CSV table of C-alpha atoms in Angstrom, one decimal:
chain,number,residue,atom,x,y,z
Y,1,UNK,CA,78.3,-112.6,110.7
Y,2,UNK,CA,76.2,-111.4,107.7
Y,3,UNK,CA,74.1,-114.6,107.7
Y,4,UNK,CA,73.5,-114.5,111.4
Y,5,UNK,CA,70.8,-112.7,113.4
Y,6,UNK,CA,73.5,-111.5,115.9
Y,7,UNK,CA,74.1,-107.8,116.0
Y,8,UNK,CA,77.6,-106.7,114.8
Y,9,UNK,CA,78.2,-104.7,118.0
Y,10,UNK,CA,78.3,-108.0,119.9
Y,11,UNK,CA,81.7,-108.7,118.3
Y,12,UNK,CA,83.8,-105.5,118.5
Y,13,UNK,CA,86.9,-105.1,116.5
Y,14,UNK,CA,89.8,-107.1,117.8
Y,15,UNK,CA,87.9,-110.2,118.6
Y,16,UNK,CA,87.3,-113.2,116.4
Y,17,UNK,CA,85.3,-116.4,116.3
Y,18,UNK,CA,87.3,-119.5,117.2
Y,19,UNK,CA,88.4,-121.4,114.1
Y,20,UNK,CA,85.8,-124.1,113.1
Y,21,UNK,CA,88.3,-126.8,114.0
Y,22,UNK,CA,88.9,-125.3,117.5
Y,23,UNK,CA,85.8,-127.1,118.7
Y,24,UNK,CA,87.9,-130.3,118.6
Y,25,UNK,CA,89.7,-129.0,121.7
Y,26,UNK,CA,86.4,-129.6,123.6
Y,27,UNK,CA,87.2,-133.3,123.2
Y,28,UNK,CA,89.4,-132.9,126.3
Y,29,UNK,CA,86.1,-132.9,128.3
Y,30,UNK,CA,86.6,-136.6,128.6
Y,31,UNK,CA,90.0,-136.1,130.4
Y,32,UNK,CA,88.6,-133.4,132.6
Y,33,UNK,CA,85.7,-135.6,133.6
Y,34,UNK,CA,88.3,-138.3,134.4
Y,35,UNK,CA,90.3,-135.9,136.6
Y,36,UNK,CA,87.1,-135.1,138.5
Y,37,UNK,CA,86.4,-138.8,139.0
Y,38,UNK,CA,89.9,-139.4,140.3
Y,39,UNK,CA,89.7,-136.4,142.6
Y,40,UNK,CA,86.4,-137.7,144.0
Y,41,UNK,CA,87.9,-141.1,144.7
Y,42,UNK,CA,90.9,-139.5,146.4
Y,43,UNK,CA,88.6,-137.3,148.5
Y,44,UNK,CA,86.5,-140.2,149.6
Y,45,UNK,CA,89.7,-142.1,150.7
Y,46,UNK,CA,90.9,-139.0,152.6
Y,47,UNK,CA,87.5,-138.6,154.4
Y,48,UNK,CA,87.4,-142.2,155.4
Y,49,UNK,CA,90.9,-141.9,156.9
Y,50,UNK,CA,90.0,-138.7,158.8
Y,51,UNK,CA,88.3,-138.9,162.2
Y,52,UNK,CA,84.7,-137.8,161.9
Y,53,UNK,CA,85.1,-134.9,164.3
Y,54,UNK,CA,87.9,-133.5,162.1
Y,55,UNK,CA,86.0,-133.8,158.8
Y,56,UNK,CA,84.0,-130.6,159.0
Y,57,UNK,CA,85.3,-127.6,157.0
Y,58,UNK,CA,84.9,-124.1,158.3
Y,59,UNK,CA,81.8,-122.6,156.8
Y,60,UNK,CA,82.1,-119.5,154.7
Y,61,UNK,CA,79.9,-116.6,155.8
Y,62,UNK,CA,78.7,-115.6,152.3
Y,63,UNK,CA,76.4,-117.9,150.3
Y,64,UNK,CA,77.3,-118.8,146.7
Y,65,UNK,CA,75.0,-119.2,143.8
Y,66,UNK,CA,76.0,-121.0,140.6
Y,67,UNK,CA,74.7,-119.9,137.2
Y,68,UNK,CA,74.9,-122.1,134.1
Y,69,UNK,CA,75.9,-121.2,130.6
Y,70,UNK,CA,74.0,-120.9,127.3
Y,71,UNK,CA,71.8,-124.0,126.5
Y,72,UNK,CA,72.7,-125.4,130.0
Y,73,UNK,CA,70.9,-125.8,133.3
Y,74,UNK,CA,71.8,-126.0,137.0
Y,75,UNK,CA,72.7,-129.7,136.6
Y,76,UNK,CA,75.8,-128.8,134.6
Y,77,UNK,CA,77.3,-127.2,137.7
Y,78,UNK,CA,76.2,-129.8,140.2
Y,79,UNK,CA,79.6,-131.4,140.5
Y,80,UNK,CA,81.2,-128.0,141.2
Y,81,UNK,CA,78.5,-127.2,143.7
Y,82,UNK,CA,79.2,-130.5,145.6
Y,83,UNK,CA,83.0,-129.7,145.6
Y,84,UNK,CA,82.4,-126.2,147.0
Y,85,UNK,CA,80.1,-127.5,149.7
Y,86,UNK,CA,82.9,-129.9,150.8
Y,87,UNK,CA,85.1,-126.8,151.1
Y,88,UNK,CA,82.5,-125.2,153.5
Y,89,UNK,CA,80.6,-123.0,151.0
Y,90,UNK,CA,76.8,-122.9,151.2
Y,91,UNK,CA,75.7,-123.2,147.6
Y,92,UNK,CA,72.4,-122.4,145.8
Y,93,UNK,CA,71.0,-123.2,142.4
Y,94,UNK,CA,70.0,-120.4,140.1
Y,95,UNK,CA,66.7,-122.2,139.2
Y,96,UNK,CA,67.6,-122.0,135.5
Y,97,UNK,CA,66.6,-125.2,133.8
Y,98,UNK,CA,67.9,-124.2,130.4
Y,99,UNK,CA,69.6,-120.9,129.7
Y,100,UNK,CA,67.9,-120.3,126.3
Y,101,UNK,CA,65.6,-117.4,127.0
Y,102,UNK,CA,65.9,-113.6,126.9
Y,103,UNK,CA,69.0,-112.5,128.8
Y,104,UNK,CA,67.1,-109.5,130.4
Y,105,UNK,CA,64.4,-111.9,131.7
Y,106,UNK,CA,67.0,-114.3,133.0
Y,107,UNK,CA,68.8,-111.5,134.8
Y,108,UNK,CA,65.6,-110.3,136.4
Y,109,UNK,CA,64.8,-113.8,137.6
Y,110,UNK,CA,68.3,-114.2,138.9
Y,111,UNK,CA,68.1,-110.9,140.7
Y,112,UNK,CA,64.9,-112.1,142.4
Y,113,UNK,CA,66.7,-115.3,143.4
Y,114,UNK,CA,69.6,-113.3,144.8
Y,115,UNK,CA,67.2,-111.1,146.9
Y,116,UNK,CA,65.6,-114.3,148.4
Y,117,UNK,CA,69.0,-115.8,149.3
Y,118,UNK,CA,70.3,-112.5,150.7
Y,119,UNK,CA,67.3,-112.1,152.9
Y,120,UNK,CA,67.4,-115.7,154.1
Y,121,UNK,CA,71.2,-115.7,154.9
Y,122,UNK,CA,71.4,-112.0,156.0
Y,123,UNK,CA,74.4,-111.3,153.7
Y,124,UNK,CA,75.4,-110.5,150.2
Y,125,UNK,CA,75.9,-113.3,147.8
Y,126,UNK,CA,78.8,-114.5,145.6
Y,127,UNK,CA,78.1,-115.6,142.1
Y,128,UNK,CA,79.9,-118.2,140.1
Y,129,UNK,CA,78.9,-118.0,136.4
Y,130,UNK,CA,79.9,-120.3,133.5
Y,131,UNK,CA,80.0,-118.7,130.1
Y,132,UNK,CA,76.7,-116.8,129.6
Y,133,UNK,CA,76.1,-117.3,133.4
Y,134,UNK,CA,79.2,-115.2,134.1
Y,135,UNK,CA,77.9,-112.4,131.8
Y,136,UNK,CA,74.6,-112.4,133.8
Y,137,UNK,CA,76.6,-112.3,137.0
Y,138,UNK,CA,78.6,-109.3,135.8
Y,139,UNK,CA,75.5,-107.3,134.9
Y,140,UNK,CA,74.0,-108.0,138.3
Y,141,UNK,CA,77.2,-107.0,140.1
Y,142,UNK,CA,76.9,-103.6,138.4
Y,143,UNK,CA,73.1,-103.2,138.9
Y,144,UNK,CA,72.8,-104.7,142.5
Y,145,UNK,CA,76.1,-104.4,144.4
Y,146,UNK,CA,73.9,-104.4,147.6
Y,147,UNK,CA,73.2,-108.1,146.8
Y,148,UNK,CA,76.4,-109.2,145.2
Y,149,UNK,CA,79.7,-109.3,147.1
Y,150,UNK,CA,81.8,-111.0,144.4
Y,151,UNK,CA,81.6,-112.8,141.1
Y,152,UNK,CA,83.7,-115.5,139.5
Y,153,UNK,CA,83.3,-115.9,135.7
Y,154,UNK,CA,84.5,-119.0,133.8
Y,155,UNK,CA,84.9,-118.7,130.0
Y,156,UNK,CA,82.5,-115.7,129.9
Y,157,UNK,CA,83.1,-113.5,126.7
Y,158,UNK,CA,82.0,-110.3,128.4
Y,159,UNK,CA,84.0,-108.1,126.0
Y,160,UNK,CA,82.6,-109.7,122.9
Y,161,UNK,CA,79.6,-112.0,123.4
Y,162,UNK,CA,79.4,-112.6,119.6
Y,163,UNK,CA,83.0,-113.9,119.4
Y,164,UNK,CA,81.9,-117.5,119.6
Y,165,UNK,CA,82.1,-120.7,117.5
Y,166,UNK,CA,79.9,-120.8,114.5
Y,167,UNK,CA,78.0,-123.8,115.9
Y,168,UNK,CA,76.9,-121.6,118.8
Y,169,UNK,CA,75.8,-118.9,116.4
Y,170,UNK,CA,73.7,-121.6,114.6
Y,171,UNK,CA,72.1,-122.6,117.9
Y,172,UNK,CA,71.1,-118.9,118.5
Y,173,UNK,CA,69.7,-118.6,115.0
Y,174,UNK,CA,67.5,-121.7,115.6
Y,175,UNK,CA,66.2,-120.3,118.8
Y,176,UNK,CA,65.3,-117.0,117.1
Y,177,UNK,CA,63.5,-118.8,114.3
Y,178,UNK,CA,61.5,-120.9,116.8
Y,179,UNK,CA,60.7,-117.7,118.7
Y,180,UNK,CA,59.4,-116.1,115.5
Y,181,UNK,CA,57.3,-119.2,114.9
Y,182,UNK,CA,55.5,-118.7,118.3
Y,183,UNK,CA,57.5,-120.9,120.7
Y,184,UNK,CA,57.5,-119.1,124.0
Y,185,UNK,CA,60.4,-118.7,126.4
Y,186,UNK,CA,63.2,-118.5,123.8
Y,187,UNK,CA,65.6,-115.9,122.7
Y,188,UNK,CA,63.9,-113.5,120.2
Y,189,UNK,CA,65.6,-111.4,117.6
Y,190,UNK,CA,65.3,-108.4,120.0
Y,191,UNK,CA,67.5,-110.4,122.4
Y,192,UNK,CA,70.4,-110.8,120.0
Y,193,UNK,CA,70.1,-107.8,117.7
Y,194,UNK,CA,67.8,-105.2,119.3
Y,195,UNK,CA,67.5,-103.0,122.3
Y,196,UNK,CA,67.5,-106.0,124.6
Y,197,UNK,CA,70.9,-107.1,123.3
Y,198,UNK,CA,72.3,-103.6,123.4
Y,199,UNK,CA,71.2,-103.1,127.0
Y,200,UNK,CA,72.7,-106.4,128.1
Y,201,UNK,CA,76.0,-105.6,126.3
Y,202,UNK,CA,76.2,-102.1,127.6
Y,203,UNK,CA,75.7,-103.4,131.2
Y,204,UNK,CA,78.5,-105.8,130.7
Y,205,UNK,CA,80.9,-103.0,130.0
Y,206,UNK,CA,80.0,-100.8,133.0
Y,207,UNK,CA,82.5,-100.6,135.9
Y,208,UNK,CA,82.1,-103.1,138.6
Y,209,UNK,CA,81.8,-101.4,142.1
Y,210,UNK,CA,85.0,-101.4,144.1
Y,211,UNK,CA,83.5,-103.4,146.9
Y,212,UNK,CA,82.5,-106.3,144.6
Y,213,UNK,CA,85.2,-108.9,144.0
Y,214,UNK,CA,85.7,-109.9,140.4
Y,215,UNK,CA,87.7,-112.9,139.1
Y,216,UNK,CA,87.8,-113.9,135.5
Y,217,UNK,CA,88.9,-117.5,134.7
Y,218,UNK,CA,89.8,-118.1,131.0
Y,219,UNK,CA,91.5,-120.8,128.9
Y,220,UNK,CA,93.5,-120.3,125.7
Y,221,UNK,CA,92.3,-123.8,124.9
Y,222,UNK,CA,88.7,-122.7,124.8
Y,223,UNK,CA,87.2,-124.1,121.7
Y,224,UNK,CA,83.9,-122.2,122.0
Y,225,UNK,CA,84.6,-118.5,122.6
Y,226,UNK,CA,87.5,-116.1,122.0
Y,227,UNK,CA,89.5,-116.3,125.3
Y,228,UNK,CA,90.5,-112.7,124.9
Y,229,UNK,CA,86.9,-111.7,125.3
Y,230,UNK,CA,86.9,-113.4,128.7
Y,231,UNK,CA,89.7,-111.3,130.2
Y,232,UNK,CA,87.9,-108.2,131.6
Y,233,UNK,CA,90.4,-105.5,132.5
Y,234,UNK,CA,88.6,-104.9,135.8
Y,235,UNK,CA,88.9,-108.5,137.0
Y,236,UNK,CA,91.7,-110.6,138.6
Y,237,UNK,CA,92.6,-112.8,135.6
Y,238,UNK,CA,93.2,-116.5,136.2
Y,239,UNK,CA,94.4,-118.6,133.3
Y,240,UNK,CA,93.6,-122.4,133.3
Y,241,UNK,CA,94.1,-125.2,130.8
Y,242,UNK,CA,90.7,-126.6,130.1
Y,243,UNK,CA,88.0,-126.8,127.5
Y,244,UNK,CA,85.1,-124.4,127.6
Y,245,UNK,CA,82.6,-127.0,128.7
Y,246,UNK,CA,85.1,-128.8,131.0
Y,247,UNK,CA,85.6,-125.7,133.2
Y,248,UNK,CA,82.4,-126.7,134.9
Y,249,UNK,CA,83.9,-129.9,136.3
Y,250,UNK,CA,87.7,-129.9,136.0
Y,251,UNK,CA,89.0,-130.1,139.6
Y,252,UNK,CA,91.9,-127.8,138.7
Y,253,UNK,CA,89.5,-125.1,137.7
Y,254,UNK,CA,87.3,-125.8,140.8
Y,255,UNK,CA,90.4,-125.2,142.9
Y,256,UNK,CA,90.8,-121.8,141.3
Y,257,UNK,CA,87.2,-121.0,141.9
Y,258,UNK,CA,87.5,-122.0,145.5
Y,259,UNK,CA,90.6,-119.8,146.0
Y,260,UNK,CA,88.8,-116.9,144.3
Y,261,UNK,CA,85.8,-117.2,146.5
Y,262,UNK,CA,87.9,-117.4,149.7
Y,263,UNK,CA,89.9,-114.4,148.6
Y,264,UNK,CA,86.8,-112.3,147.8
Y,265,UNK,CA,85.2,-113.4,151.1
Y,266,UNK,CA,88.2,-112.1,153.0
Y,267,UNK,CA,88.3,-108.8,151.1
Y,268,UNK,CA,84.5,-108.4,151.7
Y,269,UNK,CA,84.9,-109.0,155.4
Y,270,UNK,CA,87.7,-106.4,155.6
Y,271,UNK,CA,85.5,-103.9,153.8
Y,272,UNK,CA,82.8,-104.5,156.4
Y,273,UNK,CA,85.2,-104.1,159.3
Y,274,UNK,CA,86.5,-100.8,157.8
Y,275,UNK,CA,82.9,-99.5,157.4
Y,276,UNK,CA,82.0,-100.4,161.0
Y,277,UNK,CA,85.2,-98.8,162.4
Y,278,UNK,CA,84.8,-95.6,160.4
């Protein structure tokens, strides 16, 4: 990492960058997109064969916000959001158009968004975060458990944010250089090597409150980040077989996300019942 602007503490001992050739695994995105298309066709056939009165799914009580990964925007999770809505979840966008800015600023904006949703719906919110989005979710779960009832991370290297493919490091370096050149709204050197980076990293290691559900989805086929960095010891680990990018649309992963959200909703409801009966 000597030629990179990334701080060394972002890749603790025991974690490694994926091999340069590992990015070839991301080619399975085509197959994962195909699976999604096939699932969509099957779902349409099922809905057409189901009487209209029986089509509605029971609506989950807690709203869900989806947070995209590095370099990505809300559109990358739109297919997952649609699938979750079909399962009865009320989904919300993060309002992140491109996740390329300061992580602390992104966390603050996301916190404001969560406050708005929580007030509107009268309940805490579950967060589904892809890659960097999951790291933001974990930090918010620690800082604002009054707003967050559960988080589901997908390919989020919380234990070692710097353990990612060299191509991603190069993208970070470009953003830092552009920031130094005066382009606003991008990651600065402080965000990847200074106090900002340290604060974000330290928050990602703090304990998640007991009443906040936590599921970490990871794939050993991940060609972008070290999968070991995605398995937080405080989370319920769920292994899938998918590329890093493909986690956002592979229907098999979406099924695991759905199951995690339902499980965490149930646990949250039980916690509320215990509190009211105490």
